[in-house]
GROMACS .gro file of C-alpha atoms in nm:
model
  453
    1UNK     CA    1  -6.175  11.164  -8.305
    2UNK     CA    2  -6.094  11.515  -8.144
    3UNK     CA    3  -5.990  11.500  -7.825
    4UNK     CA    4  -6.237  11.762  -7.625
    5UNK     CA    5  -6.517  11.492  -7.774
    6UNK     CA    6  -6.398  11.239  -7.551
    7UNK     CA    7  -6.671  11.182  -7.223
    8UNK     CA    8  -6.738  10.939  -6.947
    9UNK     CA    9  -6.969  10.695  -6.897
   10UNK     CA   10  -7.154  10.883  -6.651
   11UNK     CA   11  -7.180  11.226  -6.864
   12UNK     CA   12  -7.327  10.971  -7.113
   13UNK     CA   13  -7.601  10.873  -6.869
   14UNK     CA   14  -7.709  11.177  -6.795
   15UNK     CA   15  -7.717  11.292  -7.149
   16UNK     CA   16  -7.965  11.045  -7.240
   17UNK     CA   17  -8.364  11.160  -7.275
   18UNK     CA   18  -8.636  10.975  -7.041
   19UNK     CA   19  -8.743  10.749  -7.394
   20UNK     CA   20  -8.388  10.572  -7.380
   21UNK     CA   21  -8.396  10.537  -6.947
   22UNK     CA   22  -8.724  10.355  -6.964
   23UNK     CA   23  -8.623  10.113  -7.234
   24UNK     CA   24  -8.282  10.017  -7.055
   25UNK     CA   25  -8.500   9.990  -6.757
   26UNK     CA   26  -8.759   9.749  -6.926
   27UNK     CA   27  -8.453   9.547  -7.114
   28UNK     CA   28  -8.334   9.469  -6.820
   29UNK     CA   29  -8.645   9.332  -6.629
   30UNK     CA   30  -8.698   8.981  -6.627
   31UNK     CA   31  -9.018   9.013  -6.811
   32UNK     CA   32  -8.911   9.237  -7.056
   33UNK     CA   33  -8.917   8.896  -7.357
   34UNK     CA   34  -8.876   8.933  -7.682
   35UNK     CA   35  -9.154   9.083  -7.907
   36UNK     CA   36  -9.326   8.951  -8.208
   37UNK     CA   37  -9.474   9.212  -8.469
   38UNK     CA   38  -9.654   9.051  -8.699
   39UNK     CA   39  -9.715   9.196  -9.028
   40UNK     CA   40 -10.113   9.412  -9.059
   41UNK     CA   41 -10.176   9.257  -9.432
   42UNK     CA   42 -10.074   8.813  -9.250
   43UNK     CA   43 -10.344   8.884  -8.957
   44UNK     CA   44 -10.720   8.767  -9.047
   45UNK     CA   45 -10.966   9.062  -8.754
   46UNK     CA   46 -11.255   8.848  -8.787
   47UNK     CA   47 -11.131   8.507  -8.663
   48UNK     CA   48 -10.954   8.674  -8.414
   49UNK     CA   49 -11.239   8.843  -8.327
   50UNK     CA   50 -11.390   8.596  -8.316
   51UNK     CA   51 -11.167   8.345  -8.124
   52UNK     CA   52 -11.137   8.684  -7.809
   53UNK     CA   53 -11.506   8.751  -7.782
   54UNK     CA   54 -11.732   8.396  -7.851
   55UNK     CA   55 -11.451   8.157  -7.838
   56UNK     CA   56 -11.365   8.180  -7.544
   57UNK     CA   57 -11.708   8.224  -7.372
   58UNK     CA   58 -11.787   7.912  -7.372
   59UNK     CA   59 -11.451   7.767  -7.211
   60UNK     CA   60 -11.400   7.993  -6.983
   61UNK     CA   61 -11.716   8.131  -6.869
   62UNK     CA   62 -11.970   7.890  -6.995
   63UNK     CA   63 -12.298   8.047  -7.086
   64UNK     CA   64 -12.644   7.928  -7.218
   65UNK     CA   65 -12.758   7.910  -7.555
   66UNK     CA   66 -13.072   7.862  -7.746
   67UNK     CA   67 -13.044   7.596  -8.072
   68UNK     CA   68 -13.041   7.880  -8.309
   69UNK     CA   69 -12.778   8.063  -8.137
   70UNK     CA   70 -12.558   7.737  -8.147
   71UNK     CA   71 -12.676   7.690  -8.526
   72UNK     CA   72 -12.557   8.044  -8.558
   73UNK     CA   73 -12.193   7.975  -8.401
   74UNK     CA   74 -12.070   7.641  -8.617
   75UNK     CA   75 -12.206   7.822  -8.882
   76UNK     CA   76 -11.987   8.093  -8.855
   77UNK     CA   77 -11.733   7.885  -8.751
   78UNK     CA   78 -11.717   7.678  -9.086
   79UNK     CA   79 -11.721   8.059  -9.272
   80UNK     CA   80 -11.416   8.123  -9.058
   81UNK     CA   81 -11.240   7.766  -9.067
   82UNK     CA   82 -11.240   7.739  -8.674
   83UNK     CA   83 -10.975   7.453  -8.712
   84UNK     CA   84 -10.664   7.658  -8.752
   85UNK     CA   85 -10.474   7.673  -8.421
   86UNK     CA   86 -10.285   8.001  -8.449
   87UNK     CA   87 -10.440   8.347  -8.501
   88UNK     CA   88 -10.091   8.599  -8.570
   89UNK     CA   89  -9.911   8.407  -8.856
   90UNK     CA   90  -9.755   8.458  -9.157
   91UNK     CA   91  -9.941   8.408  -9.494
   92UNK     CA   92  -9.811   8.065  -9.725
   93UNK     CA   93  -9.547   8.099  -9.960
   94UNK     CA   94  -9.696   8.133 -10.281
   95UNK     CA   95  -9.739   7.841 -10.494
   96UNK     CA   96  -9.416   7.706 -10.720
   97UNK     CA   97  -9.386   7.815 -11.097
   98UNK     CA   98  -9.529   7.583 -11.287
   99UNK     CA   99  -9.225   7.343 -11.431
  100UNK     CA  100  -9.357   7.434 -11.827
  101UNK     CA  101  -9.247   7.794 -11.766
  102UNK     CA  102  -8.937   7.706 -11.612
  103UNK     CA  103  -8.854   7.424 -11.915
  104UNK     CA  104  -8.920   7.769 -12.177
  105UNK     CA  105  -8.674   7.999 -12.025
  106UNK     CA  106  -8.357   7.745 -12.026
  107UNK     CA  107  -8.477   7.659 -12.363
  108UNK     CA  108  -8.509   8.039 -12.457
  109UNK     CA  109  -8.172   8.089 -12.271
  110UNK     CA  110  -8.027   7.789 -12.461
  111UNK     CA  111  -8.108   7.855 -12.765
  112UNK     CA  112  -7.948   8.225 -12.789
  113UNK     CA  113  -7.586   8.252 -12.920
  114UNK     CA  114  -7.300   8.229 -12.785
  115UNK     CA  115  -7.066   8.445 -12.857
  116UNK     CA  116  -6.679   8.352 -12.908
  117UNK     CA  117  -6.417   8.498 -12.699
  118UNK     CA  118  -6.182   8.625 -13.009
  119UNK     CA  119  -5.863   8.482 -12.968
  120UNK     CA  120  -5.578   8.776 -12.988
  121UNK     CA  121  -5.203   8.658 -13.057
  122UNK     CA  122  -4.971   8.798 -12.807
  123UNK     CA  123  -4.659   8.773 -12.991
  124UNK     CA  124  -4.662   8.991 -13.323
  125UNK     CA  125  -4.677   8.768 -13.678
  126UNK     CA  126  -4.335   8.934 -13.781
  127UNK     CA  127  -4.005   9.146 -13.682
  128UNK     CA  128  -3.876   9.423 -13.909
  129UNK     CA  129  -3.570   9.597 -13.818
  130UNK     CA  130  -3.604   9.952 -13.873
  131UNK     CA  131  -3.246  10.141 -13.868
  132UNK     CA  132  -3.218  10.514 -13.839
  133UNK     CA  133  -3.609  10.502 -13.707
  134UNK     CA  134  -3.612  10.877 -13.549
  135UNK     CA  135  -3.691  10.854 -13.112
  136UNK     CA  136  -3.913  11.119 -13.125
  137UNK     CA  137  -4.285  11.193 -12.986
  138UNK     CA  138  -4.388  11.449 -13.132
  139UNK     CA  139  -4.349  11.326 -13.527
  140UNK     CA  140  -4.558  11.094 -13.692
  141UNK     CA  141  -4.330  10.861 -13.931
  142UNK     CA  142  -4.592  10.571 -14.021
  143UNK     CA  143  -4.864  10.505 -14.295
  144UNK     CA  144  -5.047  10.212 -14.410
  145UNK     CA  145  -5.214  10.332 -14.670
  146UNK     CA  146  -5.566  10.244 -14.880
  147UNK     CA  147  -5.403  10.093 -15.146
  148UNK     CA  148  -5.272   9.829 -14.919
  149UNK     CA  149  -4.921  10.004 -14.952
  150UNK     CA  150  -4.682  10.071 -14.609
  151UNK     CA  151  -4.531  10.437 -14.573
  152UNK     CA  152  -4.198  10.477 -14.293
  153UNK     CA  153  -3.960  10.743 -14.256
  154UNK     CA  154  -3.581  10.662 -14.170
  155UNK     CA  155  -3.362  10.919 -14.119
  156UNK     CA  156  -3.381  11.120 -14.451
  157UNK     CA  157  -3.533  10.780 -14.674
  158UNK     CA  158  -3.930  10.768 -14.726
  159UNK     CA  159  -3.948  10.320 -14.821
  160UNK     CA  160  -4.281  10.196 -14.973
  161UNK     CA  161  -4.368   9.808 -14.839
  162UNK     CA  162  -4.672   9.724 -15.138
  163UNK     CA  163  -4.832   9.459 -14.851
  164UNK     CA  164  -4.995   9.318 -15.211
  165UNK     CA  165  -4.755   9.167 -15.376
  166UNK     CA  166  -4.488   9.207 -15.091
  167UNK     CA  167  -4.259   9.472 -15.335
  168UNK     CA  168  -4.035   9.680 -15.093
  169UNK     CA  169  -3.954  10.059 -15.262
  170UNK     CA  170  -3.699  10.326 -15.165
  171UNK     CA  171  -3.958  10.655 -15.278
  172UNK     CA  172  -3.749  10.960 -15.178
  173UNK     CA  173  -3.441  11.061 -15.003
  174UNK     CA  174  -3.388  11.423 -14.874
  175UNK     CA  175  -3.038  11.620 -14.845
  176UNK     CA  176  -2.966  11.663 -14.511
  177UNK     CA  177  -2.983  12.011 -14.528
  178UNK     CA  178  -3.407  11.947 -14.590
  179UNK     CA  179  -3.416  11.642 -14.378
  180UNK     CA  180  -3.471  11.484 -14.178
  181UNK     CA  181  -3.804  11.388 -14.287
  182UNK     CA  182  -4.050  11.452 -13.991
  183UNK     CA  183  -4.416  11.316 -14.156
  184UNK     CA  184  -4.543  11.066 -14.397
  185UNK     CA  185  -4.958  11.080 -14.472
  186UNK     CA  186  -5.136  10.888 -14.772
  187UNK     CA  187  -5.411  11.055 -14.962
  188UNK     CA  188  -5.717  10.888 -14.891
  189UNK     CA  189  -5.725  10.782 -15.258
  190UNK     CA  190  -5.369  10.593 -15.154
  191UNK     CA  191  -5.246  10.727 -15.441
  192UNK     CA  192  -5.054  11.089 -15.300
  193UNK     CA  193  -4.871  11.080 -15.033
  194UNK     CA  194  -4.724  11.345 -14.801
  195UNK     CA  195  -4.380  11.448 -14.666
  196UNK     CA  196  -4.282  11.677 -14.498
  197UNK     CA  197  -3.975  11.814 -14.364
  198UNK     CA  198  -3.746  11.947 -14.128
  199UNK     CA  199  -3.690  12.275 -14.295
  200UNK     CA  200  -4.078  12.269 -14.262
  201UNK     CA  201  -4.118  12.211 -14.690
  202UNK     CA  202  -4.395  12.031 -14.736
  203UNK     CA  203  -4.374  11.676 -15.056
  204UNK     CA  204  -4.624  11.566 -15.234
  205UNK     CA  205  -4.553  11.282 -15.427
  206UNK     CA  206  -4.691  10.976 -15.699
  207UNK     CA  207  -4.619  10.641 -15.499
  208UNK     CA  208  -4.678  10.422 -15.829
  209UNK     CA  209  -4.433  10.626 -16.050
  210UNK     CA  210  -4.190  10.740 -15.787
  211UNK     CA  211  -4.325  11.081 -15.918
  212UNK     CA  212  -4.267  11.441 -15.785
  213UNK     CA  213  -4.578  11.641 -15.790
  214UNK     CA  214  -4.535  11.974 -15.622
  215UNK     CA  215  -4.396  12.113 -15.264
  216UNK     CA  216  -4.536  12.357 -15.042
  217UNK     CA  217  -4.411  12.617 -14.961
  218UNK     CA  218  -4.400  12.922 -14.677
  219UNK     CA  219  -4.669  12.677 -14.429
  220UNK     CA  220  -4.427  12.705 -14.126
  221UNK     CA  221  -4.097  12.856 -14.003
  222UNK     CA  222  -4.000  12.525 -13.853
  223UNK     CA  223  -4.078  12.112 -13.917
  224UNK     CA  224  -4.358  11.997 -13.905
  225UNK     CA  225  -4.454  11.713 -13.758
  226UNK     CA  226  -4.854  11.649 -13.808
  227UNK     CA  227  -5.035  11.627 -14.180
  228UNK     CA  228  -5.355  11.475 -14.246
  229UNK     CA  229  -5.650  11.486 -14.575
  230UNK     CA  230  -5.958  11.626 -14.564
  231UNK     CA  231  -6.056  11.503 -14.966
  232UNK     CA  232  -5.832  11.762 -15.099
  233UNK     CA  233  -5.766  11.967 -14.899
  234UNK     CA  234  -5.389  11.893 -14.681
  235UNK     CA  235  -5.396  12.008 -14.333
  236UNK     CA  236  -5.051  12.064 -14.196
  237UNK     CA  237  -4.915  12.141 -13.851
  238UNK     CA  238  -4.545  12.284 -13.732
  239UNK     CA  239  -4.358  12.355 -13.398
  240UNK     CA  240  -4.412  12.716 -13.479
  241UNK     CA  241  -4.800  12.607 -13.347
  242UNK     CA  242  -4.972  12.719 -13.699
  243UNK     CA  243  -5.233  12.507 -13.860
  244UNK     CA  244  -5.265  12.510 -14.217
  245UNK     CA  245  -5.535  12.477 -14.436
  246UNK     CA  246  -5.363  12.367 -14.818
  247UNK     CA  247  -5.585  12.315 -15.105
  248UNK     CA  248  -5.342  12.112 -15.320
  249UNK     CA  249  -5.498  12.176 -15.587
  250UNK     CA  250  -5.445  12.589 -15.663
  251UNK     CA  251  -5.147  12.753 -15.709
  252UNK     CA  252  -5.204  12.971 -15.424
  253UNK     CA  253  -5.293  12.619 -15.199
  254UNK     CA  254  -5.316  12.864 -14.817
  255UNK     CA  255  -5.703  12.882 -14.808
  256UNK     CA  256  -5.711  12.778 -14.404
  257UNK     CA  257  -5.525  12.893 -14.103
  258UNK     CA  258  -5.630  12.766 -13.687
  259UNK     CA  259  -5.464  12.982 -13.428
  260UNK     CA  260  -5.485  12.858 -13.098
  261UNK     CA  261  -5.160  12.605 -12.988
  262UNK     CA  262  -4.852  12.807 -12.926
  263UNK     CA  263  -4.658  12.491 -12.887
  264UNK     CA  264  -4.555  12.257 -13.135
  265UNK     CA  265  -4.845  12.084 -13.329
  266UNK     CA  266  -4.832  11.701 -13.364
  267UNK     CA  267  -5.100  11.590 -13.314
  268UNK     CA  268  -5.355  11.635 -13.638
  269UNK     CA  269  -5.679  11.426 -13.758
  270UNK     CA  270  -5.994  11.505 -13.960
  271UNK     CA  271  -6.358  11.344 -13.826
  272UNK     CA  272  -6.500  11.094 -14.097
  273UNK     CA  273  -6.731  11.378 -14.119
  274UNK     CA  274  -6.401  11.655 -14.301
  275UNK     CA  275  -6.616  11.826 -14.048
  276UNK     CA  276  -6.468  11.846 -13.759
  277UNK     CA  277  -6.110  11.892 -13.630
  278UNK     CA  278  -5.903  11.729 -13.403
  279UNK     CA  279  -5.568  11.905 -13.293
  280UNK     CA  280  -5.268  11.847 -12.986
  281UNK     CA  281  -4.977  12.014 -12.897
  282UNK     CA  282  -4.712  11.992 -12.665
  283UNK     CA  283  -4.889  12.296 -12.511
  284UNK     CA  284  -5.112  12.048 -12.338
  285UNK     CA  285  -5.435  12.119 -12.525
  286UNK     CA  286  -5.616  11.964 -12.742
  287UNK     CA  287  -5.860  12.173 -12.965
  288UNK     CA  288  -6.139  12.105 -13.186
  289UNK     CA  289  -6.230  12.294 -13.503
  290UNK     CA  290  -6.503  12.349 -13.734
  291UNK     CA  291  -6.466  12.361 -14.070
  292UNK     CA  292  -6.782  12.509 -14.118
  293UNK     CA  293  -6.628  12.812 -13.883
  294UNK     CA  294  -6.295  12.827 -14.117
  295UNK     CA  295  -6.214  13.136 -14.219
  296UNK     CA  296  -5.957  13.312 -14.523
  297UNK     CA  297  -5.900  13.641 -14.409
  298UNK     CA  298  -5.811  13.579 -14.044
  299UNK     CA  299  -5.715  13.290 -13.784
  300UNK     CA  300  -5.986  13.077 -13.702
  301UNK     CA  301  -6.134  13.031 -13.383
  302UNK     CA  302  -6.203  12.692 -13.221
  303UNK     CA  303  -6.488  12.559 -13.189
  304UNK     CA  304  -6.370  12.433 -12.800
  305UNK     CA  305  -6.011  12.435 -12.593
  306UNK     CA  306  -6.012  12.121 -12.378
  307UNK     CA  307  -5.702  12.173 -12.116
  308UNK     CA  308  -5.737  11.863 -11.936
  309UNK     CA  309  -5.431  11.733 -11.991
  310UNK     CA  310  -5.173  11.766 -11.856
  311UNK     CA  311  -4.889  11.640 -12.132
  312UNK     CA  312  -4.827  11.703 -12.467
  313UNK     CA  313  -5.118  11.578 -12.715
  314UNK     CA  314  -5.038  11.388 -12.997
  315UNK     CA  315  -5.200  11.042 -13.004
  316UNK     CA  316  -5.594  11.148 -13.168
  317UNK     CA  317  -5.835  10.907 -13.244
  318UNK     CA  318  -6.194  11.000 -13.387
  319UNK     CA  319  -6.465  10.653 -13.286
  320UNK     CA  320  -6.609  10.463 -13.629
  321UNK     CA  321  -6.934  10.370 -13.503
  322UNK     CA  322  -7.008  10.745 -13.303
  323UNK     CA  323  -6.880  10.988 -13.498
  324UNK     CA  324  -6.861  11.266 -13.261
  325UNK     CA  325  -6.654  11.102 -13.011
  326UNK     CA  326  -6.215  11.148 -13.005
  327UNK     CA  327  -6.007  10.992 -12.755
  328UNK     CA  328  -5.703  11.175 -12.683
  329UNK     CA  329  -5.410  11.029 -12.516
  330UNK     CA  330  -5.174  11.249 -12.329
  331UNK     CA  331  -4.743  11.262 -12.260
  332UNK     CA  332  -4.525  11.172 -11.990
  333UNK     CA  333  -4.693  11.342 -11.816
  334UNK     CA  334  -5.065  11.269 -11.780
  335UNK     CA  335  -5.074  10.897 -11.874
  336UNK     CA  336  -5.462  10.933 -11.961
  337UNK     CA  337  -5.665  10.853 -12.227
  338UNK     CA  338  -5.931  11.093 -12.235
  339UNK     CA  339  -6.300  11.081 -12.436
  340UNK     CA  340  -6.448  11.389 -12.538
  341UNK     CA  341  -6.780  11.474 -12.698
  342UNK     CA  342  -6.680  11.658 -12.962
  343UNK     CA  343  -7.051  11.839 -13.042
  344UNK     CA  344  -7.044  11.968 -12.689
  345UNK     CA  345  -6.657  11.959 -12.536
  346UNK     CA  346  -6.760  11.720 -12.237
  347UNK     CA  347  -6.482  11.464 -12.151
  348UNK     CA  348  -6.659  11.176 -12.097
  349UNK     CA  349  -6.455  10.938 -11.919
  350UNK     CA  350  -6.022  10.974 -11.827
  351UNK     CA  351  -5.845  10.645 -11.777
  352UNK     CA  352  -5.479  10.660 -11.611
  353UNK     CA  353  -5.327  10.385 -11.839
  354UNK     CA  354  -4.970  10.463 -11.607
  355UNK     CA  355  -4.719  10.555 -11.932
  356UNK     CA  356  -4.712  10.755 -12.210
  357UNK     CA  357  -4.914  10.756 -12.404
  358UNK     CA  358  -4.774  10.738 -12.815
  359UNK     CA  359  -5.042  10.667 -13.026
  360UNK     CA  360  -5.460  10.533 -13.005
  361UNK     CA  361  -5.597  10.374 -13.339
  362UNK     CA  362  -5.981  10.222 -13.274
  363UNK     CA  363  -6.131   9.867 -13.410
  364UNK     CA  364  -6.338   9.876 -13.667
  365UNK     CA  365  -6.540   9.524 -13.688
  366UNK     CA  366  -6.566   9.574 -13.315
  367UNK     CA  367  -6.592   9.835 -13.027
  368UNK     CA  368  -6.210   9.801 -12.919
  369UNK     CA  369  -5.906  10.050 -12.878
  370UNK     CA  370  -5.600   9.976 -12.898
  371UNK     CA  371  -5.293  10.199 -12.759
  372UNK     CA  372  -4.931  10.239 -12.734
  373UNK     CA  373  -4.718  10.315 -12.508
  374UNK     CA  374  -4.373  10.433 -12.353
  375UNK     CA  375  -4.190  10.364 -12.065
  376UNK     CA  376  -4.147  10.119 -11.844
  377UNK     CA  377  -4.316   9.859 -12.060
  378UNK     CA  378  -4.352   9.967 -12.379
  379UNK     CA  379  -4.700   9.771 -12.476
  380UNK     CA  380  -4.945   9.849 -12.687
  381UNK     CA  381  -5.263   9.805 -12.472
  382UNK     CA  382  -5.626   9.617 -12.629
  383UNK     CA  383  -5.917   9.810 -12.412
  384UNK     CA  384  -6.235   9.760 -12.423
  385UNK     CA  385  -6.530   9.996 -12.511
  386UNK     CA  386  -6.722  10.133 -12.237
  387UNK     CA  387  -6.638   9.985 -11.998
  388UNK     CA  388  -6.205   9.983 -12.099
  389UNK     CA  389  -6.125   9.724 -11.949
  390UNK     CA  390  -5.754   9.573 -12.036
  391UNK     CA  391  -5.836   9.217 -12.302
  392UNK     CA  392  -5.503   9.221 -12.409
  393UNK     CA  393  -5.135   9.342 -12.322
  394UNK     CA  394  -4.870   9.283 -12.635
  395UNK     CA  395  -4.544   9.296 -12.614
  396UNK     CA  396  -4.229   9.264 -12.784
  397UNK     CA  397  -4.068   9.621 -12.839
  398UNK     CA  398  -3.791   9.742 -12.600
  399UNK     CA  399  -3.793  10.149 -12.608
  400UNK     CA  400  -4.175  10.315 -12.628
  401UNK     CA  401  -4.403  10.240 -12.885
  402UNK     CA  402  -4.409  10.610 -13.124
  403UNK     CA  403  -4.635  10.476 -13.414
  404UNK     CA  404  -4.898  10.263 -13.547
  405UNK     CA  405  -5.122  10.230 -13.779
  406UNK     CA  406  -5.369  10.001 -13.957
  407UNK     CA  407  -5.443   9.825 -14.265
  408UNK     CA  408  -5.746   9.890 -14.488
  409UNK     CA  409  -5.933   9.589 -14.355
  410UNK     CA  410  -5.886   9.698 -13.980
  411UNK     CA  411  -5.687   9.358 -13.908
  412UNK     CA  412  -5.371   9.475 -13.901
  413UNK     CA  413  -5.190   9.718 -13.709
  414UNK     CA  414  -4.791   9.796 -13.736
  415UNK     CA  415  -4.630   9.960 -13.486
  416UNK     CA  416  -4.293  10.157 -13.506
  417UNK     CA  417  -4.054  10.261 -13.181
  418UNK     CA  418  -3.722  10.369 -13.047
  419UNK     CA  419  -3.596  10.050 -13.079
  420UNK     CA  420  -3.551  10.053 -13.439
  421UNK     CA  421  -3.768   9.777 -13.514
  422UNK     CA  422  -4.149   9.706 -13.709
  423UNK     CA  423  -4.364   9.486 -13.589
  424UNK     CA  424  -4.716   9.376 -13.726
  425UNK     CA  425  -4.941   9.206 -13.521
  426UNK     CA  426  -5.316   9.096 -13.538
  427UNK     CA  427  -5.488   9.222 -13.299
  428UNK     CA  428  -5.815   9.349 -13.455
  429UNK     CA  429  -5.856   8.960 -13.554
  430UNK     CA  430  -6.008   8.938 -13.826
  431UNK     CA  431  -6.360   8.927 -14.050
  432UNK     CA  432  -6.488   8.653 -14.247
  433UNK     CA  433  -6.507   8.825 -14.520
  434UNK     CA  434  -6.104   8.914 -14.496
  435UNK     CA  435  -5.998   8.641 -14.344
  436UNK     CA  436  -5.847   8.463 -14.624
  437UNK     CA  437  -5.703   8.800 -14.788
  438UNK     CA  438  -5.565   8.925 -14.478
  439UNK     CA  439  -5.351   8.625 -14.423
  440UNK     CA  440  -5.216   8.612 -14.845
  441UNK     CA  441  -5.113   9.025 -14.781
  442UNK     CA  442  -4.900   9.038 -14.431
  443UNK     CA  443  -4.813   8.685 -14.385
  444UNK     CA  444  -4.707   8.550 -14.660
  445UNK     CA  445  -4.513   8.817 -14.806
  446UNK     CA  446  -4.320   8.863 -14.481
  447UNK     CA  447  -4.138   8.537 -14.523
  448UNK     CA  448  -3.849   8.678 -14.747
  449UNK     CA  449  -3.836   9.069 -14.560
  450UNK     CA  450  -3.559   9.056 -14.352
  451UNK     CA  451  -3.486   9.429 -14.332
  452UNK     CA  452  -3.628   9.805 -14.519
  453UNK     CA  453  -3.317   9.954 -14.600
   0.00000   0.00000   0.00000
């Protein structure tokens, strides 16, 4: 309160209105007792009128009355229930519910099945060495294909681990003037994999035969750090800020370009429908592009340009149960997970995680979101959506958890960190049908694997 607003008690007394003064005078009087203010709906005015007029006449001022008048008075007393002693009284409480009703309700509640809380292991199922894994936030060096093969890039080499039979193989090692490898991404069919390089080349490989199918050149002027597939379209994002759609079936593979970022594109994700593309960059921008608006002859304009993040946007994840819902994560200067309606461009929610957001994955079986983080805990955090209540925090990595990939059945998550380790977590649980297969494919083969080389 400002000093000028203070005043003395005398001044306050003089400022009171007449009604206030009268009220205070009555309040100090001994005759000013508490008043009972009744509820008018609880009053019986017929009975009250009778008691105030007729009934009191015989007691305080007796008068002669005829037999007919006395008969009328008795009849009136019976009808008005004259045996009551209180006029202004509260009505009786409503009757208690019948026992049968409460019993039925309790039986209904008892019959409802209570969903047991899923057990979330707090430690990884297996930890593998991943020597020479680049500690670079802007790259994407881990992917798990639909054929149940995991790909990881370590310096100039891409390794494949087959989760079905447990075999590990080397896909490719590039020369120093081409490498290191900057991104890997399986095609939707799991039978092709794209590998981008530091010199801006993008290679297409057949992982079954370890055969190089073709090399895409001329897409970018510098390294390509992000890749994603939309059926036969391979979308590439480079340090030059360009986003390019490449039709891998034709010789002139560049079919569309997207113009909007002015720094490195580090996040690319197509929606499940293939109609919308989300891109995040080191310029703190998040763009939503519409495939129907793509232009062949000129750079395509964005559908939405979202500027709410205050750091680089790499972590992107489309919701599997709501097609127009996108989650995005900001870097060290932002630390937020934001949710977007990509039809309208509206930000639905923003959650401060307290640390750099490196990657995001949705649970395919439950309404949950998993995020991986940098300093200071280097943890994986499982969130309940949409409340964003923390369900679990998984620790074990000693450096920022840069990359995450999800098994085809949606049960297991692989994480790779700057501490040069690769960890596997059973964080999303296992559907009943996939539980046995998941344990056989993931747990048993790891028993004899100690290092990815």
